[in-house]
Short mmCIF file of C-alpha atoms and ligand atoms in Angstrom, two decimals:
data_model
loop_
_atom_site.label_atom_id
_atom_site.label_comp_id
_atom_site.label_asym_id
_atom_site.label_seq_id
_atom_site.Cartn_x
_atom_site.Cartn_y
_atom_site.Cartn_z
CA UNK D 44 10.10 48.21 -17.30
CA UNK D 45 6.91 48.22 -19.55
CA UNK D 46 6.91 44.93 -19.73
CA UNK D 47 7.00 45.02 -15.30
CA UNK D 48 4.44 46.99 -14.49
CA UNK D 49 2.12 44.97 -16.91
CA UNK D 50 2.52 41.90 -14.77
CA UNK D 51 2.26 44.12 -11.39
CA UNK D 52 -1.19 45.01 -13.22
CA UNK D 53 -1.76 41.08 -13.68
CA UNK D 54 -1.20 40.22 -10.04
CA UNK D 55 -3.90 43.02 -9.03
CA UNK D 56 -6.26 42.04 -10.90
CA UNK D 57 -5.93 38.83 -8.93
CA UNK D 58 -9.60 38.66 -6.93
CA UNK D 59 -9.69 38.54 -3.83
CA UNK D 60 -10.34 35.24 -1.92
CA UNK D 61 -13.04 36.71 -0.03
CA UNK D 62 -14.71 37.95 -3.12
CA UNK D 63 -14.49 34.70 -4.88
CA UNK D 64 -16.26 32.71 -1.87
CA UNK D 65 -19.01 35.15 -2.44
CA UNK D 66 -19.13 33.62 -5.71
CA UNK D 67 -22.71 31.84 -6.56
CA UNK D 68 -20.65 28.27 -7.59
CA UNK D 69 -18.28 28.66 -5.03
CA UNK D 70 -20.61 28.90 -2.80
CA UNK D 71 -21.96 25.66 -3.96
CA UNK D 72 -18.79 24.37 -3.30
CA UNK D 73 -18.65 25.69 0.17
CA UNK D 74 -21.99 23.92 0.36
CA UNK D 75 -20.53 20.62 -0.44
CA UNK D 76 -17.21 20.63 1.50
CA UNK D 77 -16.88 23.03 3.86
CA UNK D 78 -15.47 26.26 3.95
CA UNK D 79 -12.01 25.38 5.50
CA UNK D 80 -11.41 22.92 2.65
CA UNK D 81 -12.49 25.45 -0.21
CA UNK D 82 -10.45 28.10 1.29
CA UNK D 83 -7.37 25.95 1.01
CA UNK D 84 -8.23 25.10 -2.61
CA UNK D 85 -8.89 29.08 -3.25
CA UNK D 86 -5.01 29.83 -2.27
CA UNK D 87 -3.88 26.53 -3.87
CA UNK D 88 -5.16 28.24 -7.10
CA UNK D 89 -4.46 31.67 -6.80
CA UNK D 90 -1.22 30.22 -5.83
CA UNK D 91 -0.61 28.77 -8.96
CA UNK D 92 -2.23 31.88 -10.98
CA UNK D 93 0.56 33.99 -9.22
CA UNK D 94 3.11 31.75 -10.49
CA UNK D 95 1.96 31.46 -13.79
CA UNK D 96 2.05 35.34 -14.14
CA UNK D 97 5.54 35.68 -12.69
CA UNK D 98 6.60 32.96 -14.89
CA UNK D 99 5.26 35.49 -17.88
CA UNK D 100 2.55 32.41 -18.34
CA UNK D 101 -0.26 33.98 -18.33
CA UNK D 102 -1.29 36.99 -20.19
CA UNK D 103 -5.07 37.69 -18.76
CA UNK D 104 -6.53 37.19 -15.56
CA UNK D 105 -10.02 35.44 -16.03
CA UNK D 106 -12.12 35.47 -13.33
CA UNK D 107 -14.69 32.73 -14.76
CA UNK D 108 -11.69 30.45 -15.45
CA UNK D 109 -10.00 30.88 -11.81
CA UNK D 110 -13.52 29.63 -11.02
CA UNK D 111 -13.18 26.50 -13.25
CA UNK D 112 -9.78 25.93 -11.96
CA UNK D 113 -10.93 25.75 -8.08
CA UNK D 114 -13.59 23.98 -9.07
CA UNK D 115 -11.51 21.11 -10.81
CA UNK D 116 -9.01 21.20 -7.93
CA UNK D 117 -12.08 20.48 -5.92
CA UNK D 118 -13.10 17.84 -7.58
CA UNK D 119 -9.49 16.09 -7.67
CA UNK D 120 -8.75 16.64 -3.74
CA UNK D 121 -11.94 14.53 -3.44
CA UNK D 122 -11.65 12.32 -5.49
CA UNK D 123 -11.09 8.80 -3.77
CA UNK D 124 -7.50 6.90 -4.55
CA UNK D 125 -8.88 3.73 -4.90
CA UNK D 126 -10.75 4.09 -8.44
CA UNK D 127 -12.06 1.93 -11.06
CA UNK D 128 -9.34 1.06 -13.99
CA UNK D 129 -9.98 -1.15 -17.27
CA UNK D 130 -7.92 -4.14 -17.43
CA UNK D 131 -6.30 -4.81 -20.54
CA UNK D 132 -3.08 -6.95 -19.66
CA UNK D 133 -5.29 -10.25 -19.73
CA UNK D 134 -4.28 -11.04 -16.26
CA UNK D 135 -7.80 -12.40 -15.40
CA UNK D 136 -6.89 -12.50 -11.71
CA UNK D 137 -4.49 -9.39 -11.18
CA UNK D 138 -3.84 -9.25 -7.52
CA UNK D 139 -2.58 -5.82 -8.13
CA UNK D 140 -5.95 -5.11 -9.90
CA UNK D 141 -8.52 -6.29 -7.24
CA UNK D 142 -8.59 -10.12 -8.02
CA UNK D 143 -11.47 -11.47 -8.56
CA UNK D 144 -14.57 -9.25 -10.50
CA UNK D 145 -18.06 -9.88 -9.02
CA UNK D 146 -21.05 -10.94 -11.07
CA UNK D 147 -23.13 -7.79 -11.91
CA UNK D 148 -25.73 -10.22 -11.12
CA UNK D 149 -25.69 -9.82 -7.66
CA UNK D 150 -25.52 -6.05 -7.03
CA UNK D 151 -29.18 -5.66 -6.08
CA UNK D 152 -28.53 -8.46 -3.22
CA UNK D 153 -25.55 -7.11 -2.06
CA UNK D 154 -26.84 -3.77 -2.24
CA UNK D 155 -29.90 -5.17 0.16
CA UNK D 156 -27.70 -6.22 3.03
CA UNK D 157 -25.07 -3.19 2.60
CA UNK D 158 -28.29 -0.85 2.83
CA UNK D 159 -30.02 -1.56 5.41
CA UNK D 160 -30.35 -3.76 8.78
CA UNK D 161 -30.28 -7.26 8.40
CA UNK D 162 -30.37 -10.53 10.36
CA UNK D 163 -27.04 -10.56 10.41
CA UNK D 164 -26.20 -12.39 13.99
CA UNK D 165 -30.06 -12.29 15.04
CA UNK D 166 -32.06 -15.71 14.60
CA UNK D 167 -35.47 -14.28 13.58
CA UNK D 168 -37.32 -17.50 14.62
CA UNK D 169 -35.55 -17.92 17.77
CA UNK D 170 -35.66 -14.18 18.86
CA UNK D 171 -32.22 -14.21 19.95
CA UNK D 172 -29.00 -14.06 19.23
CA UNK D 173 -27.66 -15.93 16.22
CA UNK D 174 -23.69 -16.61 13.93
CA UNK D 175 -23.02 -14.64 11.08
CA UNK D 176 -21.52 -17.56 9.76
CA UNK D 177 -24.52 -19.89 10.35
CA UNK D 178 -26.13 -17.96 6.57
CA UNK D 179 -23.54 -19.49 4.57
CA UNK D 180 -22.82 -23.09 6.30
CA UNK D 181 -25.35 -24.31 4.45
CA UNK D 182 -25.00 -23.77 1.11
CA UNK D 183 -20.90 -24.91 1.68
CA UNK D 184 -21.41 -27.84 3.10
CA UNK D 185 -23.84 -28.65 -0.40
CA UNK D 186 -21.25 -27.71 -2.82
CA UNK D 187 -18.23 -28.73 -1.01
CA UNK D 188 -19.37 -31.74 0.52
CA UNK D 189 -17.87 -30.88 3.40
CA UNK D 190 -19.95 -31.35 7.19
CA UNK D 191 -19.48 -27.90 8.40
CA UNK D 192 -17.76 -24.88 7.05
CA UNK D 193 -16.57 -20.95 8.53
CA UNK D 194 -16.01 -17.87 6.21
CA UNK D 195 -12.79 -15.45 7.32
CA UNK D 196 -11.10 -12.39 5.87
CA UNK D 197 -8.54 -14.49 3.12
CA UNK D 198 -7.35 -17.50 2.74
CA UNK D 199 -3.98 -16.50 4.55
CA UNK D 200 -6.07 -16.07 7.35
CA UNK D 201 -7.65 -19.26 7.45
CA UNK D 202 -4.69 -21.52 6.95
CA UNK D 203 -3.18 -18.96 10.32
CA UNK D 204 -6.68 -19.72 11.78
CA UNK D 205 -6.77 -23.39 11.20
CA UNK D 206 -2.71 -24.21 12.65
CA UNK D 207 -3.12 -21.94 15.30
CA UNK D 208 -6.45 -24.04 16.61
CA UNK D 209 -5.31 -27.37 15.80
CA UNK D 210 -1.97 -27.31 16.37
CA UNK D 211 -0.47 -25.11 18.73
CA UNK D 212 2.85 -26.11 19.50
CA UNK D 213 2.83 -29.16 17.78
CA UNK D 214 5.00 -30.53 14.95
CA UNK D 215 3.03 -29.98 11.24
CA UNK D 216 4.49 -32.57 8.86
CA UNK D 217 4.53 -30.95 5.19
CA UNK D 218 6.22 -32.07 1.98
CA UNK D 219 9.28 -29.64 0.93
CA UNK D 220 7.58 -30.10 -2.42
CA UNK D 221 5.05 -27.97 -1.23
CA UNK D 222 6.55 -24.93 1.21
CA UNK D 223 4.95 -22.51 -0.87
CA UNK D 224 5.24 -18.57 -0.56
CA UNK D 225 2.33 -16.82 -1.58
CA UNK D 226 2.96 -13.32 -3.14
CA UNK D 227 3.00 -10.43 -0.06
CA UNK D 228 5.43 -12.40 1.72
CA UNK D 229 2.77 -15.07 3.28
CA UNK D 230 4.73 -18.76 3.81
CA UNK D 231 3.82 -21.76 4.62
CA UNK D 232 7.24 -22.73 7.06
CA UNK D 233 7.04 -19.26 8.85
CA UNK D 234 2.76 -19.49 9.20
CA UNK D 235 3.60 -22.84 11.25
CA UNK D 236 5.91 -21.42 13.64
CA UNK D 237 4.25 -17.96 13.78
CA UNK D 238 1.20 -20.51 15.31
CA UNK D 239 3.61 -22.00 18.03
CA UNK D 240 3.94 -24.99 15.76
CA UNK D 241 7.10 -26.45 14.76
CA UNK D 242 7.66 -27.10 11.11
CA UNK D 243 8.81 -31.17 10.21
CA UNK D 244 9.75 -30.75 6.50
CA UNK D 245 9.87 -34.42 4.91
CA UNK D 246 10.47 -35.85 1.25
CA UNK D 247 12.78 -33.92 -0.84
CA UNK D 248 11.69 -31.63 -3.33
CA UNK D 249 10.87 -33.44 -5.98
CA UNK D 250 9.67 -36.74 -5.10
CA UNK D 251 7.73 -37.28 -1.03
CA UNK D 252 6.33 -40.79 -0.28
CA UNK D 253 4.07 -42.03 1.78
CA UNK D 254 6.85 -43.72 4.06
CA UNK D 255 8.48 -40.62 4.45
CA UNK D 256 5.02 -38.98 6.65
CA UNK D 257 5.11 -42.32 7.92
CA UNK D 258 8.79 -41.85 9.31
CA UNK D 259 8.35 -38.35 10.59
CA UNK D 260 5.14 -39.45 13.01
CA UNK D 261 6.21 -38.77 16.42
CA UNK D 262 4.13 -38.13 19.53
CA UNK D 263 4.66 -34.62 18.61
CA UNK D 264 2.86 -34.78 15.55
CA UNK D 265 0.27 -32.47 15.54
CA UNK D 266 -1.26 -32.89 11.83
CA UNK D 267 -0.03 -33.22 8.37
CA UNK D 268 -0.01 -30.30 5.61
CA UNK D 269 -0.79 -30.64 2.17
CA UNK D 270 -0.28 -27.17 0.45
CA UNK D 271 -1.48 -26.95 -3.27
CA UNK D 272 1.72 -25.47 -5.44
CA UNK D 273 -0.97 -23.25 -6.54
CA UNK D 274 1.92 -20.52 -7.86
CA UNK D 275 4.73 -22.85 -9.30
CA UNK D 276 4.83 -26.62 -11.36
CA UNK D 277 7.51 -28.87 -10.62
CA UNK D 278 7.73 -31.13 -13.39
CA UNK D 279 9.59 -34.27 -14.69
CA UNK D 280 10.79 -36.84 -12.05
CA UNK D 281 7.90 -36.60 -9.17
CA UNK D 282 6.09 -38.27 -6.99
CA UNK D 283 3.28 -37.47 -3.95
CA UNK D 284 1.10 -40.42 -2.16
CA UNK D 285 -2.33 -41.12 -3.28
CA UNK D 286 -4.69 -38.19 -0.85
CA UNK D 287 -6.72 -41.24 0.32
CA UNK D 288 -3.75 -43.13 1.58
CA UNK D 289 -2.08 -40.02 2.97
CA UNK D 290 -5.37 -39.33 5.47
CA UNK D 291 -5.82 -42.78 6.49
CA UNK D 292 -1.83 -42.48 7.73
CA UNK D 293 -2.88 -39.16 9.42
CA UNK D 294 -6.17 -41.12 10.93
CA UNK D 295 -4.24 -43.79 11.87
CA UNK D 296 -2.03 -41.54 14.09
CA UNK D 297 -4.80 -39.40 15.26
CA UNK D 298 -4.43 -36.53 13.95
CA UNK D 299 -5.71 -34.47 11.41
CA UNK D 300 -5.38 -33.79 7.92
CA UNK D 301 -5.17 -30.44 6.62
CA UNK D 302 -5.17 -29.79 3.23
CA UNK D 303 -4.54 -25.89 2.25
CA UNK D 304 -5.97 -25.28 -1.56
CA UNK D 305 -5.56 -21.75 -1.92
CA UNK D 306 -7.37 -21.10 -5.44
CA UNK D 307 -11.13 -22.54 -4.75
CA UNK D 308 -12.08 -24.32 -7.96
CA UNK D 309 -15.65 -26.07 -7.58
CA UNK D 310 -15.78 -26.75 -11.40
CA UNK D 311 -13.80 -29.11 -13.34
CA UNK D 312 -12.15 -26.72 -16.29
CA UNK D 313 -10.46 -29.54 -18.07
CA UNK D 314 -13.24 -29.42 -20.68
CA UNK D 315 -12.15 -25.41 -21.42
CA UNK D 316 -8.85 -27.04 -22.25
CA UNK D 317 -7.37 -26.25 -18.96
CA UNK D 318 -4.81 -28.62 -17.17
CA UNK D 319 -6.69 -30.48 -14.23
CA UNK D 320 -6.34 -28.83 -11.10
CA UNK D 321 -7.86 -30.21 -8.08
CA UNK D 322 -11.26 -29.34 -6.97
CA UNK D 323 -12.22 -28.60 -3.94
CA UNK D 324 -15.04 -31.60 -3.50
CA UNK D 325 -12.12 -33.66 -3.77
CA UNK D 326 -9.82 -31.76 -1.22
CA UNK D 327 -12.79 -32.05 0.87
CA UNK D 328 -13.39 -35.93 0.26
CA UNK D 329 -9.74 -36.68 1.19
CA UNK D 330 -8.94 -34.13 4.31
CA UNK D 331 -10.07 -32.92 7.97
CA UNK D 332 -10.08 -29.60 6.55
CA UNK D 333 -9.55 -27.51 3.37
CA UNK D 334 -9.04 -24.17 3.35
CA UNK D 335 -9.51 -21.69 0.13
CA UNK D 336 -9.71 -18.50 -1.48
CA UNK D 337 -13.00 -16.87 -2.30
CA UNK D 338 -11.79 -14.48 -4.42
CA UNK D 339 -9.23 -16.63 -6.76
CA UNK D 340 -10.87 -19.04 -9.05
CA UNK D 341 -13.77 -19.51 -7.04
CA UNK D 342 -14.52 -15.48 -8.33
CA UNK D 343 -16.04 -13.88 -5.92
CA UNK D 344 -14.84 -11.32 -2.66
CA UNK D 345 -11.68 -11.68 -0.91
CA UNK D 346 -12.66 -14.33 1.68
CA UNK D 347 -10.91 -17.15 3.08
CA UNK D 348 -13.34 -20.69 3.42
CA UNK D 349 -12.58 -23.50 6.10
CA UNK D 350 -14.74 -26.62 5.18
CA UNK D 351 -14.42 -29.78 6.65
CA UNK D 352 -15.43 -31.94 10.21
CA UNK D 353 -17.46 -30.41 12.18
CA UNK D 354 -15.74 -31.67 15.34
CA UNK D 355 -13.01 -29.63 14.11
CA UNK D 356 -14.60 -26.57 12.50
CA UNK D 357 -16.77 -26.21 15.95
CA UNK D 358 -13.05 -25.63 17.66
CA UNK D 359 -11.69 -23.06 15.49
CA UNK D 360 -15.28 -21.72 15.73
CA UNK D 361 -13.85 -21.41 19.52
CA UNK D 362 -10.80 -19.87 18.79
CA UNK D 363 -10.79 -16.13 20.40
CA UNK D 364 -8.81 -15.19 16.82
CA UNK D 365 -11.73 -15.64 15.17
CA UNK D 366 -13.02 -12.69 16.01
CA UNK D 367 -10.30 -10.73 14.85
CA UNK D 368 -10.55 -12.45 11.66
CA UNK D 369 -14.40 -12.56 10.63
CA UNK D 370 -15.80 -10.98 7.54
CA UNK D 371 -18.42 -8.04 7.25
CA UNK D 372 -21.84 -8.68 6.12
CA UNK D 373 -20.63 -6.83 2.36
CA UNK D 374 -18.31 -10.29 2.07
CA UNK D 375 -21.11 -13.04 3.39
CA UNK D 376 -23.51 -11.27 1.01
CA UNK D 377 -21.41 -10.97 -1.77
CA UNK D 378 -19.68 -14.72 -1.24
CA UNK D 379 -23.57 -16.28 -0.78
CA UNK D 380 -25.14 -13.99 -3.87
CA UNK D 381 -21.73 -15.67 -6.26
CA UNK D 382 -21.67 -19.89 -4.40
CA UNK D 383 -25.39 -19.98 -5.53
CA UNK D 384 -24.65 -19.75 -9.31
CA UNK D 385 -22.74 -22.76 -8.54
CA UNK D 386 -25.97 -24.73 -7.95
CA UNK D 387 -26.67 -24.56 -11.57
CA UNK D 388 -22.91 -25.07 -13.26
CA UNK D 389 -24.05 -23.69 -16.67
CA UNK D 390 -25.31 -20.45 -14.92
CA UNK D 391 -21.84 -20.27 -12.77
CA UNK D 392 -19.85 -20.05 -16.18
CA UNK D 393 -22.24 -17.74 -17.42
CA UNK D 394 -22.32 -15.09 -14.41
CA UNK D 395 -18.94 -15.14 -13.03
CA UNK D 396 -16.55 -13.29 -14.60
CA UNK D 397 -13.77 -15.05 -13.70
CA UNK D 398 -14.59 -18.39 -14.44
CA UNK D 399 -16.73 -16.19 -17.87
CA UNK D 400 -13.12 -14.39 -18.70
CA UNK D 401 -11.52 -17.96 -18.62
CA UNK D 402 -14.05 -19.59 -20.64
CA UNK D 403 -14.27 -17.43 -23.21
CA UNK D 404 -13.95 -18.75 -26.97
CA UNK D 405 -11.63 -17.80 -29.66
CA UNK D 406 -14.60 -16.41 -31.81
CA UNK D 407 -16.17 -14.00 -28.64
CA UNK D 408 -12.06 -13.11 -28.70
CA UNK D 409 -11.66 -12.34 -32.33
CA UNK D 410 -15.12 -10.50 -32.51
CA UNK D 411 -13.78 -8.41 -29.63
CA UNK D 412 -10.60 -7.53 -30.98
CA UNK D 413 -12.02 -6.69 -34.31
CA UNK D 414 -14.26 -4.33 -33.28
CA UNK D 415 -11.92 -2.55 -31.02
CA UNK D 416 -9.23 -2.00 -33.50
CA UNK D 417 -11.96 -0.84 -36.22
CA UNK D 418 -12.81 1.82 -34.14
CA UNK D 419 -9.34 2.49 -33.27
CA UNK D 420 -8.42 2.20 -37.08
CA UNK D 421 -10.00 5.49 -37.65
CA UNK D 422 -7.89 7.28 -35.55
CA UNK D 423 -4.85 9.57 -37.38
CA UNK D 424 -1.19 9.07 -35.60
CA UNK D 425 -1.43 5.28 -34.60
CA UNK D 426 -0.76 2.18 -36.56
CA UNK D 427 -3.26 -0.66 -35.12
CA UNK D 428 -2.96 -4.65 -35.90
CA UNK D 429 -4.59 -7.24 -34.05
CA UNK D 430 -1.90 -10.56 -33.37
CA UNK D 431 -2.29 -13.85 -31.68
CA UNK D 432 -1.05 -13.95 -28.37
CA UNK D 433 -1.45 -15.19 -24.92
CA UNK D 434 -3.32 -14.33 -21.42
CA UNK D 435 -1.89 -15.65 -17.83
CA UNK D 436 -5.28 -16.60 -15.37
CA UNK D 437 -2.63 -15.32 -12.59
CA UNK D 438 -3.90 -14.77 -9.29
CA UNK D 439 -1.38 -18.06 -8.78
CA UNK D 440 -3.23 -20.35 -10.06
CA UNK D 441 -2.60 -21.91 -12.97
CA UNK D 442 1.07 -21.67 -13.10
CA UNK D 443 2.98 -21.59 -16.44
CA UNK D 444 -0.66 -21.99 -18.08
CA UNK D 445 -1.25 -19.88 -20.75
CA UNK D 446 -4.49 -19.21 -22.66
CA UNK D 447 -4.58 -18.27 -26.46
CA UNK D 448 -6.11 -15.17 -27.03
CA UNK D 449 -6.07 -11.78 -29.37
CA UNK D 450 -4.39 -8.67 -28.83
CA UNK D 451 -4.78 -5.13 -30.06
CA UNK D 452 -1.65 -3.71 -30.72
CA UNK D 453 -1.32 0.42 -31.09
CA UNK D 454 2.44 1.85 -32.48
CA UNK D 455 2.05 6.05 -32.11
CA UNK D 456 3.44 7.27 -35.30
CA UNK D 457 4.94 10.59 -33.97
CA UNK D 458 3.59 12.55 -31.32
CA UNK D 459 4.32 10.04 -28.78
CA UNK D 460 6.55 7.48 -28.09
CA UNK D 461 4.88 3.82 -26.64
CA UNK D 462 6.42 4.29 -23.27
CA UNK D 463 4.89 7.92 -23.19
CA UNK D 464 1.64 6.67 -24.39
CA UNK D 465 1.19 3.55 -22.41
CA UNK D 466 2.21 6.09 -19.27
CA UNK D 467 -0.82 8.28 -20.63
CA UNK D 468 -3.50 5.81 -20.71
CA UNK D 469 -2.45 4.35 -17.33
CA UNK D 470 -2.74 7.81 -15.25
CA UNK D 471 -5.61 9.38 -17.21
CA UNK D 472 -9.11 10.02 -15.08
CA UNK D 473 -9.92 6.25 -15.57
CA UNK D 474 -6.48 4.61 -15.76
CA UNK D 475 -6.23 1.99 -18.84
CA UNK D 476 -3.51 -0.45 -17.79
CA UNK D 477 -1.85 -1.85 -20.74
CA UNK D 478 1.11 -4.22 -21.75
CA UNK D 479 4.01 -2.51 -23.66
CA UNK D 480 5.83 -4.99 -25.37
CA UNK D 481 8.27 -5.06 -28.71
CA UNK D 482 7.73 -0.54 -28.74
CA UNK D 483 4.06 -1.25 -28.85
CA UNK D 484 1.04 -0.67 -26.36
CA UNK D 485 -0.78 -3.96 -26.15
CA UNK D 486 -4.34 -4.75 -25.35
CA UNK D 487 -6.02 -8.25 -24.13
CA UNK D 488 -9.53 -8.06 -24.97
CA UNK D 489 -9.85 -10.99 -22.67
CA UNK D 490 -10.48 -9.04 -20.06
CA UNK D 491 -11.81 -6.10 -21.14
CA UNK D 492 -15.60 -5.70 -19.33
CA UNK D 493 -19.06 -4.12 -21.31
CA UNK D 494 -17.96 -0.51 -21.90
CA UNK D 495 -14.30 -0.51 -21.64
CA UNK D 496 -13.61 -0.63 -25.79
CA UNK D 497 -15.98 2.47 -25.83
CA UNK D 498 -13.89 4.16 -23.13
CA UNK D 499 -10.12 3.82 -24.94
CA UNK D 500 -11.65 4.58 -27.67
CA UNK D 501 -12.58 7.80 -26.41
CA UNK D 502 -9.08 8.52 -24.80
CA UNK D 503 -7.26 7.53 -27.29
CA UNK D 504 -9.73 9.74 -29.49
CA UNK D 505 -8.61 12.57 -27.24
CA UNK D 506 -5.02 11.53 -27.72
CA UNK D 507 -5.15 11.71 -31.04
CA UNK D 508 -7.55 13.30 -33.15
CA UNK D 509 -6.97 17.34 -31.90
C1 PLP B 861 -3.42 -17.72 -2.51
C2 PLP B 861 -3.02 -18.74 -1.55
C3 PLP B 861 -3.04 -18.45 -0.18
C4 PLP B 861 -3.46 -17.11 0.36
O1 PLP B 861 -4.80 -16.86 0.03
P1 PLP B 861 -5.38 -15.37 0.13
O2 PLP B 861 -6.83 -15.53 -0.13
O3 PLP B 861 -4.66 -14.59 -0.88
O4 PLP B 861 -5.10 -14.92 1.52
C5 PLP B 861 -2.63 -19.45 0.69
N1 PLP B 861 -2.25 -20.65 0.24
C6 PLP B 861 -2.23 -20.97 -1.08
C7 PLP B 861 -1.77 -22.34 -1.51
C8 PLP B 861 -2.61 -20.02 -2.02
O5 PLP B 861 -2.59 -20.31 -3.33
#
């Protein structure tokens, strides 16, 4: 009975909400969101206060902490979804973690164009009208060889962009070595018929020849399709035709040859160790038109790039799609500000992350790791070791390539288990996404950015040392 009345004293004591909006910080909250929203927050707290004291939670009824609680709230109702996390799975290109990182190099450019007016589609000299495209042609058609070249949203969209121009309802002769699905359900056999083309598979899986295009040519023929197996190897027993030979058969038949890259590489790796992959001077040397990623290997915003003829870039230029497909001025800044470190290949290494995170040597990696799990060392209720292990480039690219590298691994002792702690670092204020592997968490330092060793260091700090 005592014990009642006590809490009926509790929930009186429970201010009023139009006592606490007359509060000096909540009415700097009102201020900065409205009244409406703060109002809902007030009775989402008191709310929860209530609870707490039927729930014999709560003892006291604080009015500066109720204050600190609806301002938190606040704070988390506003704060965006989409948030900044620290990568530490070594996935250099994690689609589910934004791809590609852009060079902090080029923020004050980008920040230019996003910030004020520009010339986007205005030809200063001219005084008229102008392309958004035209500020970018340029500088493509130097590092890709290529005559003429269009920027649009992704890659998907310029392969969609490219069939539906060139080939509407025409047959598109690709290898079945190469009918490729893309992760988020984007393939090559259902982009050709989603066009109005009509897919002519030749060659078998392993081995395509020359003669076999050759066979398939029909008056139909609208252009052959060469997709790079950017996300799987086939090994062992196989066999495609020589590029050059391939587009003089396409030339010969008059039609185009289309040759879809997906991850833009403009620098040969091989001297990193990597396997050769093709580049995309070379795609360009041997095809009508070569489509790419912007923000896979070539590391910088999700774009997709069409370079090739002119005659037949000036058509898909013409294709009413195009409009539905074009990029914002943020992407042709951002794409520009990264393709001109590739003027100067040394400086490209240095400033892109991507191509910087793939680079890196096993010294940088080992310097990295040690210093992390020093820090980390002085922590009470972990075990940390550093191990050799490996990191993926992902993105698909690369497939079944797998770069050495060093890994911090943390084992909790007792008040957590790895699965709990691994949960706790990925859904903190800025999520940590980890690997947990063999009961431990596991950290790349690969790709762990200026900062980010400083920031677990601190959570698991937190974690750990109460
Ligand atoms: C990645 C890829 C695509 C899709 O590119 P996005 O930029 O992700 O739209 C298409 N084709 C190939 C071969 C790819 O590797």
């Amino acid at each position: 009975m005592e014990n009642n009345q006590v809490h009926i004293e509790l929930l009186r004591q429970i201010p009023a909400v139009n006592d606490l909006m007359q509060e000096k910080s909540i009415q700097q909250l009102i201020t900065e969101n409205g009244e409406q929203e703060i109002k809902k927050v007030i009775n989402q707290v008191l709310n929860k206060v209530r609870q707490q004291i039927l729930s014999r939670k709560l003892a006291k009824v604080n009015l500066p902490q109720i204050i600190e609680m609806i301002s938190i709230q606040s704070h988390l109702d506003n704060r965006p979804s989409l948030r900044p996390v620290i990568n530490g799975t070594g996935v250099i290109l994690h689609t589910n973690l934004g791809r590609s990182l852009l060079s902090p190099a080029i923020k004050d450019y980008i920040n230019q164009i996003m910030f004020s007016y520009s010339n986007l589609e205005y030809n200063l000299a001219a005084k008229k009208r102008g392309l958004r495209y035209h500020h970018i042609e340029k500088l493509l058609c130097e590092l890709t060889g290529a005559e003429d070249a269009l920027v649009v949203n992704n890659n998907a969209a310029a392969v969609m962009l490219t069939l539906d121009t060139l080939v509407p309802h025409k047959e598109v002769i690709v290898s079945r070595g190469e009918l490729v699905e893309i992760g988020g359900s984007f393939r090559v056999p259902e982009i050709i018929t989603k066009g109005g083309g009509t897919l002519r598979e030749v060659g078998t899986t392993n081995k395509t020849h020359l003669r076999d295009y050759q066979a398939a040519l029909t008056e139909q023929t609208g252009a052959i399709l060469k997709v790079h197996t950017s996300n799987y190897r086939i090994i062992g027993f196989t066999e495609k035709p020589d590029p050059v030979e391939l587009q003089s058969l396409a030339h010969q038949a008059g039609i185009p040859m289309i040759n879809d890259l997906g991850s833009g590489l403009l620098l040969d790796l091989s001297k990193y160790g990597l396997p050769r992959e093709p580049l995309i001077q070379e795609a360009v040397a041997t095809s009508d038109i070569v489509t790419f990623s912007g923000d896979k290997l070539l590391g910088g915003p999700q774009a997709g790039v069409i370079a090739g003829k002119r005659q037949l870039i000036e058509q898909i230029k013409q294709n009413q799609l195009l409009r539905a497909l074009r990029v914002d001025k943020m992407t042709l800044a951002a794409l520009t500000a990264t393709l001109q470190f590739y003027r100067n290949p040394a400086a490209a290494l240095k400033e892109i992350p991507t191509l910087r995170m793939i680079t890196l040597n096993t010294e940088t990696l080992t310097q990295r790791a040690n210093t992390l799990a020093a820090r980390l060392a002085e922590l009470s209720g972990i075990k940390v070791k550093i191990i050799s292990g490996t990191s993926q480039i992902g993105g698909g690219s690369y497939p079944g390539y797998l770069l050495p590298t060093k890994l911090v691994c943390i084992k909790p002792l007792d008040n957590y288990s790895s699965t709990e702690l691994e949960r706790l670092l990925r859904t903190g204020t800025l999520p940590i996404i980890t690997r947990l592997e063999q009961d431990q968490v596991i950290i790349d330092v690969r790709t762990l950015q200026g900062g980010d060793a400083q920031q677990i260091t601190m959570k698991l700090k937190k974690l750990f040392n109460k």
